[in-house]
Amino acid sequence: MKRYRHAASGVLVPLAAIGFWQLLSSMGWVNATILPSPMAVLVKWWAYLRPLEVFDPAQGSYLQWCFSGELIHDALGSLYRVLLGFVIGAGLALPLGLTMGYSKVAYALFNPLVQVLRPIPPIAYIPLSILWFGLGNPPAVFLISIGAFFPVLMNTVTGVQNVDSIYLRVGRNLGASRLTQFTRIILPAATPYIFTGARIGMGTAFIVVIVSEMIAVNNGLGYRILEAREYLWSDKIIAGMFTIGLLGLGIDTLMSRLSSHLLKWHRGLEQG
Amino acid sequence: MSETSHISVQNVHKVFESGGQEVHALKAINLEIPQGQFVCLLGPSGCGKSTLLNAVAGFSLPTTGLITVEGAVITEPGPDRGMVFQEYALFPWMTVEQNVAFGLQIKGVEKAAIEAKVAELLAMLNLTDFRKRFPKDLSGGMRQRVAIARVLALDSPIMLMDEPFGALDALTRRNLQDELLRIWTELQKTILFVTHSIEEALYLADRTVVMTYRPGTVKCDIPVDLPRPRDVASPAFNALKKDLSQLLMEEQSRHNQAEFRGAAVD
């Protein structure tokens, strides 16, 4: 009962906001091109989601047809770039971060460069990325991997450096080799930090994908809402924005579920 | 003499650098501990008893002097001298049974043998029902049982214990003391046990080594000949306790004076 009441209070404010928005439109207080009504956005969103063609068995299976809508195509395109960029960025950051955290020499060598490059927003790499990679997926994936790289790197370094020395003492006492110390003690002890970094990196990757699609690619959610502006389809812009929001929320929820599942042993400071 | 003793501490000095000043933590320590003896190191905080234990463990080697085990000089930590820490130091990402099995895995013991040994130790310490739990879901007493099981798994002849029961409530503490005595009797370990509790030392030890406040030296080395199980309310126990209190109070007051001097300089 209590849970239902909790859930009900959660939808109260969104409903009121939508109601107010609908009121603005219905009363004709704002121009529909500037701010279309929620109903118009919903209708457009459905049209955007629906397959473009009529179902034709000769063209392929029913399932294929179901997923042939423009929105699904865009969302999958964005998701593909996010995942590829994230895997590349985090995949490079993790070994470097582990090395920098573990070895004082590696830290002294790499940290100055990292500190200089880190404050440069991924978006500032746009001109270079186009110069280097032209247009299409490569520059977008490049930008996204930069976005994912630094959060994962910094958190991994901190995670390894902050491993409680008592665990290392126990490891030495039990006779663990350096390799065992690293794989069985340092690595697991650092995972809460690494997962936090991955979650932040994924969030950054998702921001960067939208931006990169606005400049370098001709599909994906970012491209679509910019295209809609050209035609003054504000309902489609907003429908696209909500899709971006929902997709982002979905990814973050998934990351957080995954991390609390893998960190069952942890005291759980970062739930939610 | 060192041939007959298991652990031999020979003229050990330990000097630390602290704020540009040299601190003599240990000075001319000599101890001969035969196999199977239960020895308590007793003293006020800052007397160097943990420093001595860490030197035997190999974490922090003496500045001068030698520590040998079975005649071999100690140069590094090793599984022949399993250590139980005050703060438990269980690996939080491992379950109870994984914590206990870890030392055996490092040794390269085969899987079936590890499982059998772990099951035996968990039964010995009444942990069988908790084997799948993570340390965060255990009480302090339970955690220290796991830490003891983890060290016992190493099958080391020597157990080093650094105020292992210091953070526990009185009942849990007595309970674990009794279990430790039972295990010690059963497995014939040599135990070097650091504590600042006189009662704990007298309840457990064959022999109590009282240390002085800086520099840490052996103030006196007292055999405890009371029959076990010991009755903490008996006149003999309390007579010894009174003597030890007297000795310890002298060191505690030196400690206090040093702190007051330190505070005055600050």
XYZ file of C-alpha atoms in Angstrom:
538
model
C 0.000 0.000 0.000
C 2.752 2.341 1.038
C 4.676 1.470 -2.109
C 1.734 2.362 -4.318
C 1.314 5.677 -2.560
C 5.019 6.322 -3.092
C 4.744 5.536 -6.785
C 1.632 7.670 -7.092
C 3.362 10.694 -5.581
C 6.182 10.153 -8.094
C 3.925 10.761 -11.075
C 2.147 13.727 -9.507
C 4.595 16.418 -10.557
C 5.143 15.125 -14.131
C 1.373 14.906 -14.621
C 0.901 18.447 -13.339
C 3.671 19.693 -15.633
C 2.109 17.995 -18.665
C -1.297 19.342 -17.660
C 0.072 22.869 -17.446
C 1.823 22.443 -20.785
C -1.405 21.173 -22.401
C -3.259 24.143 -20.921
C -0.732 26.574 -22.446
C -1.306 25.038 -25.884
C -5.072 24.539 -25.670
C -5.668 28.112 -24.594
C -3.588 29.275 -27.526
C -1.179 31.174 -25.242
C 1.888 29.961 -27.141
C 2.501 29.488 -30.828
C 2.360 25.759 -31.757
C 5.573 26.081 -33.748
C 7.415 27.354 -30.694
C 5.862 24.851 -28.299
C 3.562 22.159 -29.685
C 1.031 20.557 -27.347
C 1.912 17.342 -25.495
C -0.721 15.555 -27.558
C 0.942 16.693 -30.803
C 4.326 15.488 -29.516
C 2.857 12.107 -28.619
C 1.241 11.740 -32.028
C 4.479 12.695 -33.748
C 6.438 10.328 -31.521
C 4.142 7.474 -32.554
C 4.548 8.366 -36.215
C 8.299 8.536 -35.730
C 8.312 5.131 -34.064
C 6.001 3.380 -36.581
C 7.328 1.622 -39.675
C 7.412 3.893 -42.715
C 6.113 1.388 -45.237
C 3.085 -0.879 -45.151
C 3.898 -4.447 -44.150
C 4.965 -6.464 -47.168
C 5.899 -10.128 -46.564
C 8.130 -10.086 -49.658
C 10.404 -7.490 -47.988
C 11.165 -9.565 -44.911
C 9.733 -10.893 -41.657
C 7.092 -9.185 -39.540
C 9.583 -8.583 -36.758
C 11.936 -6.836 -39.136
C 9.086 -4.666 -40.293
C 8.180 -3.773 -36.714
C 11.677 -2.416 -36.157
C 11.950 -0.581 -39.461
C 10.691 2.719 -38.031
C 12.878 5.784 -38.236
C 13.096 6.262 -34.459
C 14.264 2.710 -33.835
C 16.822 3.054 -36.577
C 18.086 6.314 -35.066
C 18.144 4.970 -31.522
C 20.067 1.866 -32.567
C 22.517 4.028 -34.520
C 23.158 6.224 -31.484
C 23.406 3.232 -29.179
C 25.898 1.528 -31.479
C 28.154 4.596 -31.502
C 27.902 5.018 -27.723
C 28.806 1.400 -27.073
C 31.636 1.279 -29.589
C 33.097 4.572 -28.378
C 32.714 3.552 -24.743
C 34.372 0.187 -25.280
C 37.326 1.821 -27.053
C 37.691 4.695 -24.557
C 37.244 2.598 -21.422
C 39.270 -0.236 -22.944
C 42.260 2.083 -23.323
C 41.712 3.898 -20.018
C 41.513 0.771 -17.861
C 44.995 -0.679 -18.505
C 46.581 2.775 -18.423
C 44.745 3.618 -15.199
C 45.778 0.363 -13.550
C 49.387 0.952 -14.546
C 49.386 4.576 -13.363
C 47.741 3.636 -10.078
C 50.108 0.747 -9.403
C 53.432 2.198 -10.531
C 54.722 5.497 -9.197
C 57.042 5.736 -12.203
C 54.188 5.355 -14.684
C 52.194 7.918 -12.724
C 55.048 10.432 -12.837
C 55.461 9.842 -16.570
C 51.841 10.075 -17.670
C 50.084 12.261 -15.132
C 51.289 15.675 -16.423
C 50.021 14.925 -19.937
C 46.760 13.553 -18.602
C 46.205 16.644 -16.456
C 46.715 18.919 -19.464
C 44.432 16.950 -21.784
C 41.710 16.153 -19.274
C 40.114 19.605 -19.015
C 39.663 19.832 -22.800
C 35.983 19.049 -23.398
C 35.476 16.282 -26.002
C 33.486 18.781 -28.059
C 36.653 20.838 -28.569
C 38.045 17.881 -30.495
C 35.347 18.251 -33.177
C 37.437 20.217 -35.704
C 40.382 17.866 -35.362
C 38.212 14.786 -35.497
C 36.680 15.892 -38.796
C 40.098 16.799 -40.168
C 41.462 13.408 -39.210
C 38.516 11.136 -39.850
C 36.253 13.017 -42.279
C 32.539 12.489 -41.768
C 30.490 9.473 -40.655
C 30.956 7.117 -37.735
C 34.752 7.359 -37.251
C 34.894 10.970 -35.952
C 31.795 10.370 -33.802
C 33.245 7.239 -32.231
C 36.547 9.070 -31.717
C 34.829 11.889 -29.805
C 32.775 9.470 -27.721
C 35.817 7.433 -26.763
C 37.539 10.610 -25.565
C 34.462 11.392 -23.502
C 34.509 7.946 -21.900
C 38.309 7.771 -21.539
C 39.043 10.348 -18.847
C 36.388 9.492 -16.248
C 37.360 5.819 -16.409
C 41.071 6.682 -16.277
C 40.875 9.058 -13.312
C 38.671 6.752 -11.257
C 40.792 3.710 -11.982
C 43.961 5.540 -10.898
C 42.296 6.727 -7.680
C 40.839 3.278 -7.043
C 44.197 1.543 -7.283
C 45.994 4.212 -5.263
C 43.409 4.025 -2.488
C 43.586 0.283 -1.883
C 43.846 -0.044 1.892
C 47.418 -1.062 2.697
C 46.214 -3.567 5.293
C 44.921 -5.779 2.471
C 48.336 -5.740 0.856
C 49.916 -6.619 4.197
C 47.572 -9.557 4.573
C 48.410 -10.609 1.014
C 52.138 -10.554 1.765
C 51.551 -12.409 5.005
C 49.668 -15.133 3.131
C 52.580 -15.372 0.695
C 50.868 -13.879 -2.376
C 53.094 -13.160 -5.378
C 52.990 -9.693 -6.940
C 50.757 -10.961 -9.715
C 48.338 -12.548 -7.242
C 48.379 -9.351 -5.164
C 47.386 -7.440 -8.273
C 44.693 -9.725 -9.638
C 43.120 -10.939 -6.393
C 43.557 -7.900 -4.110
C 44.251 -4.622 -5.913
C 41.882 -5.191 -8.814
C 38.824 -6.232 -6.784
C 39.513 -3.554 -4.165
C 39.502 -0.920 -6.934
C 36.326 -2.101 -8.677
C 33.915 0.229 -6.849
C 35.921 3.191 -8.159
C 36.258 1.694 -11.634
C 32.506 1.113 -11.886
C 31.800 4.662 -10.776
C 34.176 5.841 -13.498
C 32.465 3.631 -16.066
C 29.082 5.041 -15.127
C 30.276 8.627 -15.440
C 32.078 7.726 -18.680
C 28.924 6.217 -20.099
C 27.020 9.394 -19.222
C 29.626 11.525 -20.969
C 29.602 9.198 -23.978
C 25.865 9.682 -24.242
C 26.177 13.468 -24.214
C 28.938 13.390 -26.809
C 27.071 11.053 -29.166
C 24.225 13.555 -29.540
C 26.645 16.386 -30.269
C 28.726 14.360 -32.688
C 25.638 13.281 -34.607
C 24.696 16.898 -35.053
C 27.905 17.543 -36.933
C 29.322 14.401 -38.458
C 26.634 11.797 -39.107
C 23.339 11.743 -40.992
C 21.363 9.449 -38.766
C 20.925 8.940 -35.046
C 18.883 10.846 -32.507
C 21.151 13.888 -32.456
C 21.056 14.234 -36.223
C 17.275 13.760 -36.295
C 16.402 16.572 -33.901
C 18.685 18.976 -35.747
C 17.133 17.942 -39.038
C 13.658 18.486 -37.567
C 14.628 22.062 -36.714
C 15.330 22.759 -40.399
C 11.697 21.931 -41.135
C 10.424 23.668 -38.006
C 9.043 20.337 -36.748
C 9.177 21.292 -33.116
C 6.958 18.346 -32.171
C 9.554 15.976 -33.627
C 12.372 17.834 -31.849
C 10.667 17.329 -28.510
C 9.746 13.715 -29.316
C 13.422 13.118 -30.139
C 14.551 14.817 -26.937
C 12.316 12.623 -24.807
C 13.644 9.565 -26.613
C 17.195 10.681 -25.828
C 16.232 11.164 -22.184
C 14.595 7.757 -21.897
C 17.496 6.014 -23.595
C 19.964 7.764 -21.268
C 17.922 6.809 -18.241
C 17.768 3.219 -19.483
C 21.519 2.992 -19.944
C 22.246 4.528 -16.547
C 19.777 2.214 -14.799
C 21.374 -0.759 -16.502
C 24.877 0.358 -15.482
C 23.809 0.895 -11.894
C 22.001 -2.476 -11.723
C 25.029 -4.207 -13.153
C 27.384 -2.527 -10.734
C 25.297 -3.225 -7.627
C 24.970 -6.833 -8.767
C 28.725 -7.210 -9.189
C 29.465 -5.276 -5.994
C 27.178 -7.238 -3.685
C 30.042 -7.392 -1.211
C 30.385 -3.611 -1.062
C 28.795 -1.579 1.691
C 26.847 0.218 -1.005
C 27.584 3.931 -0.843
C 26.568 4.566 -4.420
C 23.129 3.107 -4.761
C 20.581 4.787 -6.972
C 70.254 -21.512 23.162
C 68.640 -20.398 19.924
C 68.778 -23.981 18.655
C 66.191 -25.104 21.163
C 63.889 -22.148 20.718
C 61.452 -21.664 17.964
C 61.472 -17.901 17.705
C 64.638 -16.133 18.704
C 64.895 -12.367 19.050
C 68.514 -11.359 19.454
C 69.524 -7.876 20.562
C 66.937 -6.165 18.384
C 66.884 -2.392 18.035
C 64.397 -0.443 15.990
C 64.813 3.271 15.302
C 62.194 5.342 13.517
C 62.577 8.752 11.991
C 59.716 10.945 13.161
C 59.563 14.678 12.439
C 63.348 14.917 12.050
C 63.837 13.160 15.391
C 64.989 9.640 16.015
C 62.574 7.558 18.047
C 63.910 4.408 19.687
C 60.930 2.124 19.439
C 62.794 -1.012 20.452
C 66.017 -1.259 22.380
C 68.093 -4.363 23.033
C 65.257 -6.851 22.954
C 66.156 -10.461 23.609
C 63.531 -13.175 23.670
C 63.666 -16.918 23.268
C 60.320 -18.552 22.621
C 60.129 -22.334 22.577
C 57.787 -24.272 20.306
C 54.193 -24.373 21.486
C 54.430 -21.539 24.002
C 51.697 -18.938 24.350
C 53.422 -15.592 24.931
C 51.683 -12.278 25.556
C 53.427 -8.982 24.929
C 51.964 -6.528 27.399
C 52.486 -2.804 27.707
C 51.000 0.668 27.371
C 50.419 2.081 23.920
C 53.625 3.343 22.379
C 55.757 0.722 24.120
C 56.721 -0.935 20.853
C 54.891 -4.235 21.357
C 53.239 -3.992 17.938
C 56.573 -2.906 16.450
C 58.143 -6.062 17.805
C 55.302 -8.176 16.450
C 55.631 -6.542 13.018
C 59.350 -7.247 13.088
C 58.702 -10.929 13.763
C 56.060 -10.910 11.020
C 58.653 -9.418 8.656
C 56.659 -6.289 7.790
C 59.179 -3.974 9.371
C 62.646 -5.394 9.941
C 64.851 -4.471 12.925
C 67.361 -1.654 12.481
C 69.985 -3.850 14.119
C 69.821 -7.309 15.614
C 68.350 -10.544 14.365
C 65.098 -12.417 14.518
C 65.208 -16.068 13.584
C 62.582 -18.763 13.269
C 63.964 -22.298 13.481
C 67.374 -20.755 12.999
C 66.500 -18.979 9.731
C 66.776 -15.191 9.714
C 63.544 -13.351 8.926
C 63.798 -11.017 5.955
C 60.207 -10.773 4.720
C 56.632 -11.668 5.629
C 55.618 -15.253 4.996
C 52.875 -17.794 5.518
C 54.940 -19.610 8.156
C 54.006 -16.738 10.494
C 50.278 -16.154 10.015
C 49.065 -12.859 11.444
C 45.688 -11.868 12.870
C 45.112 -8.117 12.845
C 43.033 -6.038 15.234
C 40.986 -4.595 12.366
C 40.203 -8.128 11.041
C 41.414 -7.154 7.536
C 39.163 -9.641 5.778
C 38.878 -9.155 2.037
C 35.398 -7.643 1.713
C 34.972 -8.901 -1.860
C 35.425 -12.512 -0.793
C 32.873 -14.622 1.046
C 33.809 -16.239 4.333
C 34.889 -19.461 2.631
C 36.803 -17.625 -0.088
C 38.697 -15.651 2.564
C 39.666 -18.842 4.347
C 40.591 -20.598 1.085
C 42.752 -17.753 -0.255
C 45.983 -18.719 1.506
C 45.608 -22.312 0.328
C 45.055 -21.199 -3.255
C 48.245 -19.140 -3.070
C 50.082 -22.233 -1.838
C 48.786 -24.089 -4.888
C 46.877 -26.712 -2.930
C 44.525 -28.713 -5.126
C 40.850 -27.848 -5.149
C 39.419 -30.872 -3.354
C 41.957 -30.548 -0.555
C 41.148 -26.828 -0.188
C 37.435 -27.574 0.099
C 38.027 -30.211 2.736
C 40.358 -27.990 4.756
C 38.038 -24.985 4.558
C 35.048 -27.081 5.649
C 37.051 -28.411 8.585
C 38.155 -24.956 9.720
C 34.711 -23.428 9.338
C 33.297 -26.233 11.477
C 36.043 -25.725 14.060
C 35.169 -22.043 14.402
C 31.389 -22.480 14.142
C 31.230 -20.597 10.860
C 29.727 -23.266 8.614
C 26.327 -21.562 8.392
C 27.968 -18.288 7.406
C 30.297 -19.586 4.716
C 28.516 -17.836 1.836
C 28.279 -14.476 3.596
C 30.369 -11.430 2.875
C 32.301 -9.820 5.768
C 30.019 -6.765 5.808
C 27.177 -9.043 6.921
C 29.078 -10.394 9.944
C 29.504 -9.127 13.500
C 32.947 -8.167 14.801
C 33.327 -11.463 16.667
C 32.387 -13.443 13.568
C 34.847 -11.500 11.444
C 37.662 -12.244 13.846
C 36.750 -15.944 13.757
C 37.115 -15.821 9.979
C 40.466 -14.058 10.304
C 41.636 -16.777 12.699
C 40.404 -19.503 10.328
C 42.231 -17.796 7.454
C 45.508 -17.955 9.382
C 44.897 -21.522 10.584
C 44.431 -22.570 6.958
C 48.096 -21.745 6.375
C 49.018 -24.482 8.863
C 51.800 -22.262 10.083
C 53.528 -23.302 13.302
C 53.445 -19.698 14.515
C 50.480 -17.376 14.993
C 51.046 -13.674 15.482
C 48.125 -11.762 16.951
C 48.003 -7.961 17.184
C 45.372 -7.042 19.783
C 42.928 -9.287 17.936
C 40.104 -8.986 20.460
C 40.625 -5.321 21.337
C 37.561 -4.096 19.452
C 35.147 -6.711 20.807
C 32.682 -6.500 23.668
C 33.576 -8.311 26.895
C 31.413 -11.402 26.356
C 32.440 -11.982 22.748
C 35.986 -11.430 23.814
C 35.933 -14.071 26.542
C 34.225 -16.431 24.149
C 36.931 -16.018 21.510
C 39.687 -16.246 24.123
C 38.312 -19.651 25.142
C 38.133 -20.760 21.530
C 41.671 -19.616 20.914
C 42.893 -21.622 23.916
C 41.013 -24.673 22.661
C 42.575 -24.310 19.188
C 46.010 -23.679 20.645
C 45.793 -26.827 22.784
C 44.536 -28.863 19.848
C 46.977 -27.621 17.213
C 50.097 -26.950 19.337
C 50.807 -23.543 17.830
C 53.366 -21.083 19.077
C 51.452 -17.872 19.709
C 52.815 -14.374 20.110
C 49.925 -12.228 21.246
C 49.972 -8.445 21.725
C 47.572 -6.927 24.217
C 47.270 -4.018 26.621
C 44.866 -5.901 28.862
C 46.462 -7.453 31.943
C 43.530 -9.764 32.466
C 43.685 -10.981 28.879
C 47.396 -11.696 29.182
C 46.949 -13.612 32.432
C 43.936 -15.513 31.132
C 45.715 -16.692 27.995
C 49.465 -16.797 28.313
C 52.078 -19.256 29.500
C 54.325 -16.300 29.843
C 53.826 -12.554 29.879
C 56.474 -10.163 28.637
C 55.954 -6.644 29.998
C 57.512 -3.899 27.904
C 58.633 -0.417 28.904
C 57.509 2.839 27.362
C 60.002 4.388 24.904
C 62.501 3.049 24.325
C 60.722 -0.297 24.272
C 62.673 -2.795 26.314
C 61.695 -5.926 28.190
C 60.784 -4.728 31.674
C 60.102 -8.186 32.987
C 59.354 -11.656 31.747
C 56.826 -13.400 33.965
C 55.777 -17.040 33.713
C 52.076 -17.607 34.347
C 51.834 -21.005 35.986
C 48.147 -20.972 36.888
C 46.277 -24.130 35.880
C 43.822 -23.899 32.979
C 40.965 -23.187 32.680
C 41.884 -20.131 34.680
C 39.526 -18.570 37.151
C 39.716 -14.798 36.893
C 38.174 -14.541 40.379
C 40.751 -16.762 42.118
C 43.157 -15.220 44.671
C 46.217 -16.450 42.753
C 45.012 -14.841 39.532
C 44.312 -11.565 41.298
C 47.623 -11.555 43.108
C 49.412 -11.794 39.762
C 47.097 -9.207 38.283
C 47.962 -6.807 41.102
C 51.704 -7.276 40.551
C 51.369 -6.719 36.823
C 49.163 -3.660 37.342
C 51.869 -2.166 39.501
C 54.494 -2.728 36.787
C 52.249 -1.449 34.059
C 51.196 1.669 35.963
C 54.840 2.725 36.219
C 55.137 2.587 32.431
C 51.768 4.231 31.920
C 52.837 7.184 34.081
C 56.057 7.524 32.070
C 53.880 7.542 28.979
C 51.634 10.227 30.458
C 54.567 12.388 31.509
C 56.014 12.117 28.018
C 52.679 13.168 26.550
C 52.424 16.134 28.903
C 55.937 17.186 27.988
C 55.007 16.836 24.342
C 51.905 18.945 24.894
C 53.907 21.632 26.705
C 56.370 21.855 23.810
C 53.505 22.108 21.326
